[in-house]
């Protein structure tokens, strides 16, 4: 075996799980590193506490005096925990998190050392924005951007640093991050949903979007991964022959978790729990080496922060355990990739889950109202929803027979479909008392029972109703949750607003009673809905045809999918819900296209380098051994050597054939890249990268993988799939 690879493997088998002991109860550790409202209560007087709580819950302004009080409390709390620095913590359009640490330490004018932190430092910072993606919003001469405190997500301590969740905007006030539009979408949804709730319960004054994500990931041994420049640079393997055993036996899913992995998970949970991330489940996923974790759901903004934070934590803890964690959507060819399931619902200040039926006919009607309007919203913005999950890496996963297709559809199960059909048959206009009773008893009255028996599941659906929430399953594992949740919130907000107007019009013009008007408006909204509902096999070819007939979009790659982000309809949605301006949406479109181009470019370069510097030389090395062998046989057996050297000669020729193809491929790929780099239009460039560069990645890989099969295992320089996937 190649000496480097051999060393990595020896090293691996000598590795003991870095056992992690903690016998403390999670409940007593929970959020101990978070500046919660209850911590604040310990530090400020009653009046200030109520003012702050009001500002946080109602989104009202926090004045300078109040900000100073909070800052002083934060400082005192942080210093009591040995913290030395603070940072505004934000989520720029790179997809990760960003922080710039400043010490509390300062020198007084007199030269006296002190710890300093006041309201102005809490509320705003001015990091240089010039190195973050802006999609052209930020002029180069005005590189400043600023971060502004988000009081709805509490500050927390990471290591010895106090992290303050913030939004990140340009000097001219335009969003440069994921949180700003997310917060606006949450606000917009709150307004629209609260208005609708008032039909059912006057006590509802606030509706929160709730999010519970499920995060899939792979763990790979760090030293094995180090032999793979593709894994270290791009997060996925660009070559590698599939192992003789992959996931076909399904013996990994929910299997017993390997000790090294358990040790990792425990330390991760220990850290996460202290940060207030309520991790609840952990298990093996379908692919070997693949795992999943999920928390208890939370208010969407906090949940998005927690997902970003946990991904950061996962990387750090992995390193301590000599693993690397892969969030790439498709790290291994032929092996299931990773997704993120975004479970989403709506919850009122009165403690009601609006996507869960209740005990009375009226609460079930309320459930149906939010249920139907969510589906209508998805129907209306299916192409935009697809755009919200588009990325170069997710393109590798969507549409293969393991993940939802690139076509958005909604799964609700047979029984709820039947309920909608019954509702569609309600006669127009005012309902007779008999009709109403029948509807309440026999249609909506049955919903709770239906949902109790919610065994009806469909793994192939990208957007499924799962009893008391919708589950957006096509989201990429690497993606920031905010991207898809912002779009979903905005779409539902717009639909609810429209629905409210329809109900009002029926009440005003047709003098209907409230429940008659709601029934009628629901029925009218059901009309187009069948187009987005799909119960069948989302992987089938038949569905692709059917979806086209239904007018659903089928965007197979990111450049195509992203166009929907800036369609007239989407811009109107963003503007109406105040989530993004036209300029901001277009900037994001450019950021995403650029990222796509760069990702493919980097993959293409990386594969070119590996093929040239690792694979071709290895092929030649082995070929030389064979040539030596053939020459030896010739020496010993003279003209009879041919029969004895038949296999060797064939392999020598095959190696030459593959080397030639690889070399040709790299040459052409580089030429094409040079041409494409002259294109100025981002969409055209991204599309060209997709159409013209990606095929070379497949082609070059094919020949490299063939070489892997013939070349002596001792010589092969890269850790193989069987080692990466099964050794831990
Ligand atoms: P699965 O989908 O794997 O069967 P569950 O139904 O238990 O698992 O829940 C999966 C995820 O759904 C969890 O992360 C949980 O937090 C989330 N979830 C449950 N209820 C809600 C809700 N009302 N709003 C948002 N997410 C929710
Ligand atoms: Mg799930």
XYZ file of C-alpha atoms and ligand atoms in Angstrom:
756
model
C 0.000 0.000 0.000
C 1.169 3.508 -0.724
C 3.207 4.587 2.283
C 1.212 7.713 3.087
C -2.072 5.911 2.902
C -0.640 3.035 4.895
C 0.476 5.358 7.643
C -2.957 6.961 7.806
C -4.610 3.591 8.159
C -2.176 2.359 10.802
C -2.715 5.580 12.630
C -6.457 5.077 12.365
C -6.451 1.563 13.757
C -4.377 2.674 16.708
C -6.866 5.375 17.467
C -8.989 4.995 20.561
C -12.257 6.856 20.811
C -11.465 10.116 22.536
C -13.809 9.223 25.316
C -15.870 11.967 26.607
C -17.205 11.821 30.119
C -19.864 13.983 31.517
C -22.270 12.924 34.162
C -24.065 16.227 34.435
C -27.720 16.401 33.518
C -28.389 18.221 30.263
C -31.363 19.964 31.817
C -29.152 21.599 34.446
C -26.549 22.619 31.848
C -29.042 23.896 29.312
C -28.272 27.408 28.054
C -25.683 27.984 30.785
C -23.603 29.852 28.189
C -26.533 31.919 26.926
C -27.590 35.336 28.106
C -31.239 34.364 28.454
C -34.056 36.611 29.637
C -33.804 34.965 32.998
C -30.071 35.833 33.202
C -30.923 39.403 32.287
C -33.423 39.465 35.120
C -30.553 38.837 37.548
C -28.694 41.894 36.300
C -31.201 44.698 35.670
C -34.008 46.209 37.688
C -37.620 45.209 37.122
C -38.545 48.200 35.042
C -35.628 47.847 32.677
C -36.352 44.144 32.395
C -39.948 44.732 31.310
C -38.935 47.416 28.867
C -36.403 45.111 27.298
C -38.753 42.120 27.202
C -41.363 44.315 25.531
C -38.852 45.554 22.984
C -37.760 42.011 22.182
C -41.268 40.597 21.903
C -42.833 43.507 20.084
C -39.868 44.598 18.037
C -40.031 48.122 19.472
C -36.958 50.342 19.586
C -34.399 50.012 22.333
C -33.121 53.416 23.374
C -29.529 54.236 24.203
C -30.029 54.172 27.934
C -31.582 50.723 27.821
C -28.856 49.494 25.468
C -26.237 50.731 27.948
C -27.913 48.797 30.740
C -28.009 45.617 28.696
C -24.379 46.091 27.648
C -23.301 46.533 31.255
C -25.171 43.363 32.230
C -23.680 41.432 29.324
C -20.207 42.577 30.280
C -20.630 41.665 33.934
C -22.054 38.241 33.059
C -19.358 37.531 30.456
C -16.496 38.616 32.715
C -17.868 36.442 35.508
C -17.423 33.517 33.122
C -13.850 34.341 32.212
C -14.686 35.861 28.831
C -12.086 38.243 27.386
C -13.502 39.256 23.995
C -16.781 40.066 22.319
C -17.875 39.874 18.726
C -20.854 40.631 16.574
C -21.814 37.266 15.123
C -23.457 37.259 11.706
C -24.285 35.151 8.688
C -22.948 36.726 5.502
C -23.843 35.444 2.051
C -20.919 33.020 2.107
C -23.244 30.598 3.894
C -21.100 30.332 7.022
C -20.846 32.497 10.102
C -18.565 35.481 10.631
C -17.021 37.043 13.698
C -14.474 39.742 14.413
C -13.296 39.721 17.981
C -12.559 42.801 20.069
C -11.161 42.634 23.572
C -13.145 44.090 26.454
C -9.707 45.245 27.535
C -8.972 48.889 26.865
C -6.793 51.678 28.158
C -8.327 54.626 29.903
C -7.189 58.124 28.841
C -4.977 58.094 31.912
C -3.367 54.893 30.704
C -5.164 52.819 33.303
C -6.144 49.335 32.022
C -9.856 48.482 32.165
C -12.641 46.346 30.718
C -14.911 48.372 28.494
C -18.206 47.630 26.718
C -21.205 49.952 26.337
C -24.473 50.254 24.469
C -22.954 51.628 21.304
C -20.643 48.622 20.990
C -23.540 46.296 21.630
C -25.825 47.886 19.081
C -23.533 48.463 16.153
C -20.120 47.589 14.734
C -18.491 48.504 11.463
C -16.591 45.588 10.043
C -14.953 46.097 6.660
C -17.517 44.581 4.324
C -15.340 44.524 1.259
C -14.423 40.872 1.489
C -17.949 39.566 1.836
C -20.158 38.821 -1.175
C -22.486 41.727 -1.980
C -23.595 41.045 -5.545
C -22.566 44.530 -6.575
C -24.488 46.377 -3.851
C -21.405 47.668 -2.155
C -19.390 50.126 -4.176
C -15.694 49.523 -3.861
C -15.156 53.059 -2.643
C -17.679 52.522 0.125
C -16.538 49.256 1.587
C -18.031 49.871 4.992
C -20.921 47.778 6.140
C -22.316 47.509 9.584
C -23.641 44.872 11.884
C -26.621 45.691 14.055
C -27.749 43.829 17.133
C -30.663 41.398 16.827
C -32.218 41.435 20.293
C -34.510 38.516 19.384
C -31.630 36.052 19.438
C -29.749 35.946 22.734
C -26.001 36.488 23.088
C -23.910 33.427 23.910
C -20.384 32.495 24.906
C -18.213 30.498 22.541
C -14.872 29.626 24.104
C -13.758 32.867 25.738
C -15.760 35.126 23.421
C -19.138 36.736 23.907
C -21.056 36.399 20.616
C -23.813 38.876 19.852
C -26.137 37.803 17.028
C -26.469 40.621 14.519
C -27.723 41.474 11.073
C -25.218 42.643 8.477
C -26.099 45.460 6.101
C -24.301 47.738 3.678
C -23.557 51.345 4.523
C -26.632 52.266 2.482
C -28.785 49.902 4.534
C -29.131 47.003 2.112
C -29.023 43.461 3.445
C -25.719 41.627 3.041
C -26.685 38.588 5.077
C -29.333 35.901 5.518
C -30.762 37.148 8.774
C -32.066 40.537 7.640
C -34.574 39.195 5.103
C -35.395 36.295 7.420
C -36.401 38.698 10.184
C -38.475 40.709 7.731
C -40.215 37.582 6.476
C -40.967 36.565 10.058
C -42.481 39.984 10.706
C -44.530 39.898 7.547
C -45.810 36.419 8.302
C -46.645 37.425 11.863
C -48.751 40.352 10.621
C -50.636 38.321 8.026
C -51.150 35.228 10.184
C -52.230 37.193 13.256
C -54.927 38.920 11.199
C -56.293 35.569 10.077
C -56.105 34.139 13.596
C -58.393 36.913 14.793
C -61.252 35.211 12.921
C -60.856 32.336 15.319
C -59.487 33.810 18.510
C -59.258 37.481 19.397
C -56.546 36.751 21.976
C -53.964 35.965 19.336
C -51.572 38.902 19.049
C -48.503 37.196 17.665
C -47.731 34.279 15.377
C -44.246 32.803 15.202
C -42.881 30.659 12.451
C -41.338 27.582 14.058
C -38.484 25.594 12.632
C -37.049 22.227 13.582
C -34.211 21.197 11.303
C -32.747 17.760 10.865
C -29.084 17.906 9.896
C -27.386 15.105 7.989
C -23.602 14.823 7.778
C -20.712 12.467 7.143
C -17.734 11.841 9.399
C -14.435 10.873 7.823
C -11.181 10.156 9.609
C -9.010 13.248 9.468
C -5.760 11.551 8.432
C -7.445 9.550 5.671
C -9.134 12.697 4.402
C -5.768 14.438 4.369
C -4.681 12.157 1.514
C -7.530 13.525 -0.604
C -7.096 17.055 -1.934
C -10.614 16.841 -3.392
C -12.165 16.258 0.038
C -10.100 18.901 1.753
C -10.639 21.541 -0.924
C -14.140 20.902 -2.275
C -15.779 18.873 0.497
C -16.535 16.030 -1.888
C -14.668 13.253 -3.639
C -14.176 14.106 -7.299
C -12.972 10.616 -8.042
C -12.973 7.237 -6.368
C -14.346 3.903 -7.398
C -17.372 2.684 -5.488
C -16.648 -0.018 -2.918
C -17.920 -3.558 -3.505
C -20.254 -2.958 -0.588
C -21.973 0.388 -0.333
C -25.318 0.941 1.327
C -27.235 -1.811 -0.476
C -27.621 -3.939 2.638
C -29.144 -0.999 4.526
C -27.243 -2.193 7.556
C -26.084 1.242 8.621
C -29.426 3.026 8.978
C -30.354 3.292 12.660
C -27.569 0.766 13.359
C -25.470 0.823 16.487
C -23.357 3.972 16.532
C -19.579 3.333 16.436
C -17.746 4.225 19.707
C -15.578 6.933 18.120
C -18.682 8.545 16.689
C -20.622 8.323 19.937
C -17.747 10.031 21.727
C -17.916 12.799 19.137
C -21.667 13.152 19.426
C -21.523 13.333 23.211
C -18.990 16.110 23.271
C -20.911 17.976 20.587
C -24.144 17.692 22.534
C -22.443 18.761 25.726
C -21.246 21.945 24.040
C -24.496 22.541 22.161
C -26.703 22.131 25.211
C -24.747 24.810 27.061
C -25.330 27.089 24.088
C -29.069 26.527 24.423
C -29.321 24.366 21.300
C -31.872 21.755 22.357
C -30.397 18.714 20.570
C -32.737 15.790 20.922
C -32.067 12.987 18.450
C -28.983 11.378 16.923
C -28.692 8.332 14.712
C -26.886 6.602 11.865
C -28.206 7.589 8.460
C -28.600 5.449 5.339
C -25.071 5.706 3.962
C -22.062 4.230 5.742
C -20.318 7.009 7.632
C -23.445 9.178 7.561
C -25.286 10.476 10.624
C -28.070 12.859 11.599
C -28.939 15.088 14.492
C -32.044 17.110 15.245
C -33.141 19.476 17.994
C -36.487 20.285 19.520
C -38.059 22.925 17.293
C -37.819 26.620 18.143
C -38.905 30.017 16.905
C -37.516 30.226 13.352
C -34.943 33.005 13.820
C -33.407 31.340 16.844
C -33.514 27.965 15.147
C -31.685 29.316 12.100
C -28.989 30.770 14.365
C -28.750 27.469 16.173
C -28.305 25.533 12.956
C -25.490 27.823 11.818
C -23.931 27.624 15.250
C -24.188 23.859 15.509
C -22.563 23.400 12.098
C -19.658 25.532 13.271
C -19.479 23.551 16.492
C -19.621 20.254 14.621
C -16.529 21.176 12.626
C -14.612 22.219 15.722
C -15.516 19.202 17.825
C -14.840 16.881 14.859
C -11.303 18.149 14.654
C -10.716 17.330 18.334
C -11.852 13.776 17.628
C -9.648 13.448 14.534
C -12.606 13.543 12.192
C -13.609 15.930 9.505
C -17.302 16.546 9.129
C -18.733 16.775 5.616
C -21.798 18.914 4.989
C -21.515 18.621 1.234
C -24.744 17.337 -0.296
C -23.020 14.595 -2.255
C -19.563 13.727 -0.932
C -19.496 10.222 -2.457
C -20.649 9.152 -5.890
C -23.153 6.303 -5.777
C -23.751 6.732 -2.036
C -26.666 8.690 -0.585
C -25.936 12.344 -0.015
C -26.962 14.617 2.852
C -29.879 16.945 3.186
C -31.403 19.187 5.742
C -35.066 18.700 6.544
C -36.681 21.946 7.518
C -39.761 21.185 9.597
C -41.900 24.279 9.643
C -45.066 25.353 11.350
C -46.809 28.360 12.891
C -47.400 28.908 16.551
C -49.474 31.545 18.331
C -48.787 33.474 21.511
C -51.723 31.507 22.939
C -49.732 28.303 22.546
C -51.538 26.880 19.532
C -49.785 25.108 16.666
C -51.768 26.356 13.681
C -50.912 23.279 11.635
C -52.270 20.946 14.251
C -55.995 20.319 14.428
C -57.765 21.071 17.682
C -60.710 19.789 19.644
C -63.506 21.919 18.227
C -64.851 22.318 14.683
C -63.745 25.944 14.733
C -60.161 25.068 15.635
C -60.169 22.472 12.897
C -61.389 25.077 10.461
C -58.505 27.221 11.613
C -56.140 24.317 10.959
C -57.580 23.855 7.470
C -57.228 27.559 6.774
C -53.506 27.559 7.475
C -53.013 24.151 5.900
C -54.676 25.117 2.615
C -53.105 28.544 2.459
C -49.634 27.072 2.948
C -50.191 24.683 0.054
C -51.573 27.517 -2.075
C -48.483 29.581 -1.253
C -46.174 26.756 -2.307
C -48.141 26.312 -5.527
C -47.864 29.987 -6.247
C -44.101 30.124 -5.642
C -42.904 26.598 -6.431
C -40.196 27.845 -8.780
C -38.918 30.290 -6.175
C -38.894 27.570 -3.527
C -36.749 25.493 -5.874
C -34.486 28.517 -6.348
C -34.142 28.877 -2.579
C -32.456 25.479 -2.316
C -30.336 25.714 -5.457
C -26.575 25.301 -5.216
C -23.824 23.584 -7.163
C -23.541 20.955 -4.455
C -27.270 20.325 -4.039
C -27.522 19.795 -7.815
C -25.554 16.598 -7.249
C -28.197 15.279 -4.908
C -31.608 16.468 -6.050
C -33.151 14.236 -8.639
C -31.019 11.176 -8.100
C -32.941 8.280 -6.610
C -32.211 9.155 -3.013
C -33.399 12.706 -2.569
C -36.477 14.604 -3.622
C -36.632 15.558 -7.285
C -35.939 19.081 -8.449
C -39.686 19.483 -8.966
C -41.546 21.029 -6.053
C -44.699 19.181 -5.022
C -46.633 18.745 -1.805
C -47.515 15.452 -0.160
C -50.467 15.416 2.246
C -51.574 11.778 2.251
C -54.734 10.160 0.961
C -57.007 11.059 3.832
C -56.328 14.763 3.862
C -56.658 14.765 0.084
C -60.131 13.336 0.599
C -60.933 16.108 3.094
C -59.928 18.710 0.523
C -62.097 17.024 -2.087
C -65.100 17.142 0.223
C -64.436 20.777 0.870
C -64.227 21.487 -2.823
C -67.727 20.138 -3.238
C -69.230 22.596 -0.781
C -71.869 24.590 -2.609
C -71.166 28.203 -3.376
C -72.541 31.044 -1.325
C -74.094 30.811 2.095
C -74.234 27.336 3.548
C -77.484 25.878 4.840
C -77.437 24.930 8.529
C -77.560 21.238 7.508
C -74.660 21.634 5.153
C -72.635 23.401 7.785
C -73.326 20.732 10.388
C -72.437 18.021 7.925
C -69.227 19.770 7.018
C -68.254 20.395 10.596
C -69.036 16.896 11.765
C -68.155 14.703 8.860
C -65.401 16.551 7.123
C -63.388 18.765 9.367
C -64.580 16.969 12.478
C -62.700 13.874 11.381
C -59.358 15.560 10.916
C -57.913 14.846 14.370
C -58.527 11.112 13.936
C -56.954 11.205 10.523
C -53.858 12.820 11.871
C -53.587 10.421 14.771
C -53.107 7.704 12.214
C -50.520 9.587 10.255
C -48.662 6.578 8.962
C -49.019 7.831 5.425
C -45.493 8.908 4.509
C -43.697 9.460 1.266
C -39.927 9.762 1.358
C -39.721 11.019 -2.208
C -41.668 14.217 -1.589
C -39.782 17.502 -1.345
C -42.477 19.163 0.775
C -44.600 16.892 2.930
C -47.198 17.403 5.596
C -46.215 15.247 8.557
C -49.092 15.499 10.993
C -48.527 18.861 12.634
C -45.967 20.599 10.390
C -44.711 20.752 6.854
C -41.326 19.278 6.136
C -39.218 20.862 3.394
C -36.932 17.974 2.570
C -35.134 19.137 -0.537
C -32.956 21.627 1.350
C -29.222 21.010 1.010
C -27.281 19.906 4.076
C -24.803 22.754 3.652
C -27.365 25.471 3.080
C -28.189 28.170 5.586
C -31.751 27.335 6.740
C -32.720 30.981 6.386
C -32.628 30.823 2.588
C -35.541 28.449 2.227
C -37.421 29.550 5.323
C -37.398 33.218 4.256
C -39.011 32.316 0.944
C -41.548 30.019 2.570
C -42.477 32.642 5.187
C -42.863 35.330 2.552
C -44.952 33.135 0.253
C -47.295 32.137 3.075
C -47.517 35.739 4.305
C -48.562 36.934 0.858
C -51.096 34.136 0.458
C -52.626 34.775 3.907
C -52.944 38.439 3.148
C -54.722 37.646 -0.099
C -56.929 35.142 1.686
C -57.863 37.707 4.328
C -58.949 40.132 1.625
C -61.070 37.445 -0.028
C -62.798 36.645 3.247
C -63.410 40.335 3.949
C -64.868 40.825 0.472
C -67.277 37.922 0.992
C -68.337 39.295 4.362
C -68.775 42.845 3.030
C -70.220 42.285 -0.413
C -72.100 39.015 -0.003
C -73.032 39.694 3.596
C -71.838 36.276 4.588
C -71.176 35.144 8.109
C -67.547 34.721 9.019
C -67.457 30.922 8.804
C -69.436 30.897 5.529
C -66.950 33.352 4.098
C -64.010 31.253 5.248
C -65.481 28.075 3.761
C -66.103 29.863 0.486
C -62.675 31.444 0.318
C -61.040 28.110 1.146
C -63.025 26.369 -1.536
C -61.982 28.986 -4.089
C -58.354 28.579 -3.111
C -58.553 24.840 -3.544
C -59.093 25.079 -7.269
C -55.522 25.126 -8.485
C -54.087 23.217 -5.562
C -54.393 19.782 -7.138
C -51.572 20.757 -9.445
C -49.037 20.821 -6.667
C -50.335 17.836 -4.711
C -48.570 14.616 -5.566
C -48.709 11.311 -3.767
C -46.820 9.071 -6.167
C -43.187 8.193 -6.699
C -41.280 11.441 -7.048
C -38.298 9.561 -8.470
C -40.189 8.198 -11.466
C -39.802 9.382 -15.047
C -43.567 9.452 -15.291
C -43.749 12.214 -12.664
C -41.432 14.424 -14.687
C -43.835 14.228 -17.611
C -46.894 14.683 -15.447
C -45.383 17.662 -13.640
C -44.717 19.346 -16.949
C -48.331 18.872 -17.990
C -49.374 20.443 -14.708
C -47.247 23.462 -15.431
C -44.800 22.864 -12.588
C -41.274 23.981 -13.219
C -38.521 21.438 -13.539
C -35.217 23.203 -13.206
C -32.481 20.651 -13.212
C -29.523 22.857 -12.470
C -28.745 25.863 -10.346
C -28.353 28.552 -13.035
C -31.738 27.570 -14.465
C -33.353 27.342 -11.047
C -31.999 30.695 -9.869
C -33.754 32.660 -12.620
C -36.951 32.203 -10.612
C -35.399 34.197 -7.781
C -35.645 37.368 -9.846
C -38.779 36.637 -11.870
C -41.416 39.379 -11.843
C -43.573 37.273 -9.575
C -40.796 36.702 -7.038
C -39.719 40.328 -6.979
C -43.349 41.326 -6.426
C -43.483 38.884 -3.515
C -40.280 40.203 -1.968
C -41.393 43.785 -2.334
C -44.915 43.240 -1.103
C -43.712 41.437 2.007
C -40.837 43.927 2.401
C -38.408 41.011 2.594
C -36.037 42.232 -0.111
C -35.976 45.148 -2.499
C -35.613 44.545 -6.210
C -31.960 45.571 -5.939
C -31.288 43.289 -2.989
C -32.934 40.312 -4.698
C -30.925 40.883 -7.845
C -27.737 41.203 -5.820
C -28.444 37.844 -4.175
C -29.069 36.301 -7.574
C -25.636 37.480 -8.709
C -23.997 36.255 -5.485
C -25.495 32.796 -5.993
C -24.507 32.631 -9.656
C -20.966 33.696 -8.822
C -20.719 31.140 -6.095
C -21.923 28.487 -8.524
C -19.285 29.437 -11.068
C -16.551 29.427 -8.453
C -17.538 26.066 -7.035
C -17.444 24.383 -10.448
C -14.234 26.198 -11.292
C -12.570 25.001 -8.091
C -13.783 21.443 -8.592
C -12.541 21.476 -12.143
C -9.111 22.778 -11.146
C -8.829 20.371 -8.243
C -9.695 17.357 -10.364
C -7.279 18.536 -13.057
C -4.491 18.768 -10.485
C -5.197 15.430 -8.846
C -5.488 13.662 -12.179
C -2.243 15.156 -13.394
C -0.163 15.013 -10.234
C -1.502 11.896 -8.562
C -3.322 9.670 -10.989
C -1.305 9.805 -14.206
C 2.055 9.366 -12.410
C 0.605 6.445 -10.427
C -0.645 4.830 -13.645
C 2.793 5.212 -15.201
C 4.516 3.788 -12.138
C 2.445 0.663 -12.279
C 2.841 0.460 -16.026
C 6.617 0.524 -15.558
C 6.409 -2.385 -13.140
C 4.419 -4.318 -15.710
C 6.843 -3.408 -18.486
C 9.695 -4.636 -16.353
C 7.830 -7.867 -15.782
C 7.149 -8.322 -19.493
C 10.797 -7.666 -20.314
C 11.853 -10.203 -17.692
C 9.548 -12.827 -19.125
C 10.937 -12.112 -22.557
C 14.438 -12.599 -21.258
C 13.611 -15.936 -19.703
C 11.199 -17.403 -22.227
C 12.301 -15.784 -25.461
C 9.656 -15.865 -28.177
C 7.251 -17.817 -25.932
C 6.892 -14.833 -23.608
C 3.806 -13.465 -25.393
C 1.439 -16.073 -24.067
C 2.729 -15.600 -20.532
C 2.654 -11.829 -20.709
C -0.700 -11.552 -22.410
C -2.584 -10.094 -19.411
C 0.240 -7.741 -18.490
C 0.424 -6.359 -22.001
C -3.323 -5.791 -22.092
C -3.151 -3.893 -18.806
C -0.207 -1.840 -20.075
C -2.308 -0.868 -23.075
C -5.374 -0.130 -20.983
C -3.362 2.114 -18.704
C -2.042 4.018 -21.696
C -5.572 4.352 -23.026
C -6.913 5.808 -19.776
C -3.935 8.110 -19.337
C -4.452 9.436 -22.811
C -8.136 10.108 -22.169
C -7.427 11.784 -18.841
C -4.788 13.977 -20.369
C -6.997 14.935 -23.289
C -9.847 15.671 -20.936
C -7.781 17.941 -18.715
C -6.407 19.805 -21.694
C -9.833 20.426 -23.199
C -11.331 21.335 -19.837
C -8.678 23.967 -19.235
C -9.194 25.384 -22.741
C -12.942 25.608 -22.199
C -12.479 27.314 -18.845
C -10.271 29.914 -20.441
C -12.963 30.664 -23.023
C -15.749 30.802 -20.470
C -13.834 33.118 -18.206
C -14.169 35.762 -20.902
C -17.961 35.793 -20.457
C -19.140 38.776 -18.433
C -22.776 37.945 -17.937
C -23.045 35.838 -14.768
C -26.036 33.830 -15.880
C -24.500 32.931 -19.226
C -21.217 32.097 -17.587
C -22.809 29.888 -14.928
C -24.920 28.104 -17.531
C -21.866 27.550 -19.701
C -19.920 26.190 -16.730
C -22.804 23.823 -16.096
C -23.145 22.656 -19.691
C -19.524 22.659 -20.777
C -17.285 22.100 -17.760
C -19.294 19.632 -15.680
C -19.255 16.911 -18.375
C -15.449 16.871 -18.192
C -15.596 16.215 -14.469
C -17.627 13.102 -15.214
C -15.448 12.053 -18.112
C -12.071 12.489 -16.415
C -13.356 10.807 -13.302
C -14.499 7.802 -15.303
C -10.982 7.104 -16.529
C -9.365 7.801 -13.153
C -11.770 5.356 -11.503
C -10.966 2.728 -14.123
C -7.278 3.167 -13.336
C -7.984 2.771 -9.629
C -9.372 -0.674 -10.439
C -6.324 -1.906 -12.338
C -3.437 -0.244 -10.526
C -1.714 -2.084 -7.664
C -3.369 -1.082 -4.395
C 0.106 -0.542 -2.905
C 0.706 2.323 -5.263
C -2.641 4.102 -5.094
C -2.059 7.416 -3.336
C -5.595 8.398 -2.335
C -7.613 6.846 0.458
C -10.231 4.679 -1.220
C -13.995 4.799 -0.745
C -13.961 1.615 1.327
C -11.472 3.208 3.715
C -13.135 6.608 3.893
C -16.576 5.139 4.429
C -15.993 2.141 6.630
C -12.966 2.936 8.744
C -13.593 4.714 11.982
P -39.323 12.541 11.760
O -39.681 13.573 10.770
O -37.914 12.051 11.600
O -40.317 11.441 11.852
P -40.344 14.066 14.072
O -41.685 14.043 13.461
O -40.250 13.630 15.503
O -39.297 13.197 13.232
O -39.768 15.520 14.014
C -38.739 15.882 13.224
C -38.411 17.317 13.448
O -39.590 18.085 13.383
C -37.724 17.649 14.754
O -36.549 18.379 14.477
C -38.736 18.530 15.455
O -38.098 19.546 16.180
C -39.511 19.127 14.303
N -40.845 19.607 14.694
C -41.776 18.973 15.431
N -42.852 19.776 15.616
C -42.597 20.950 14.985
C -43.297 22.192 14.817
N -44.497 22.384 15.338
N -42.682 23.165 14.121
C -41.478 22.987 13.583
N -40.790 21.852 13.692
C -41.316 20.843 14.376
Mg -37.891 14.115 8.970
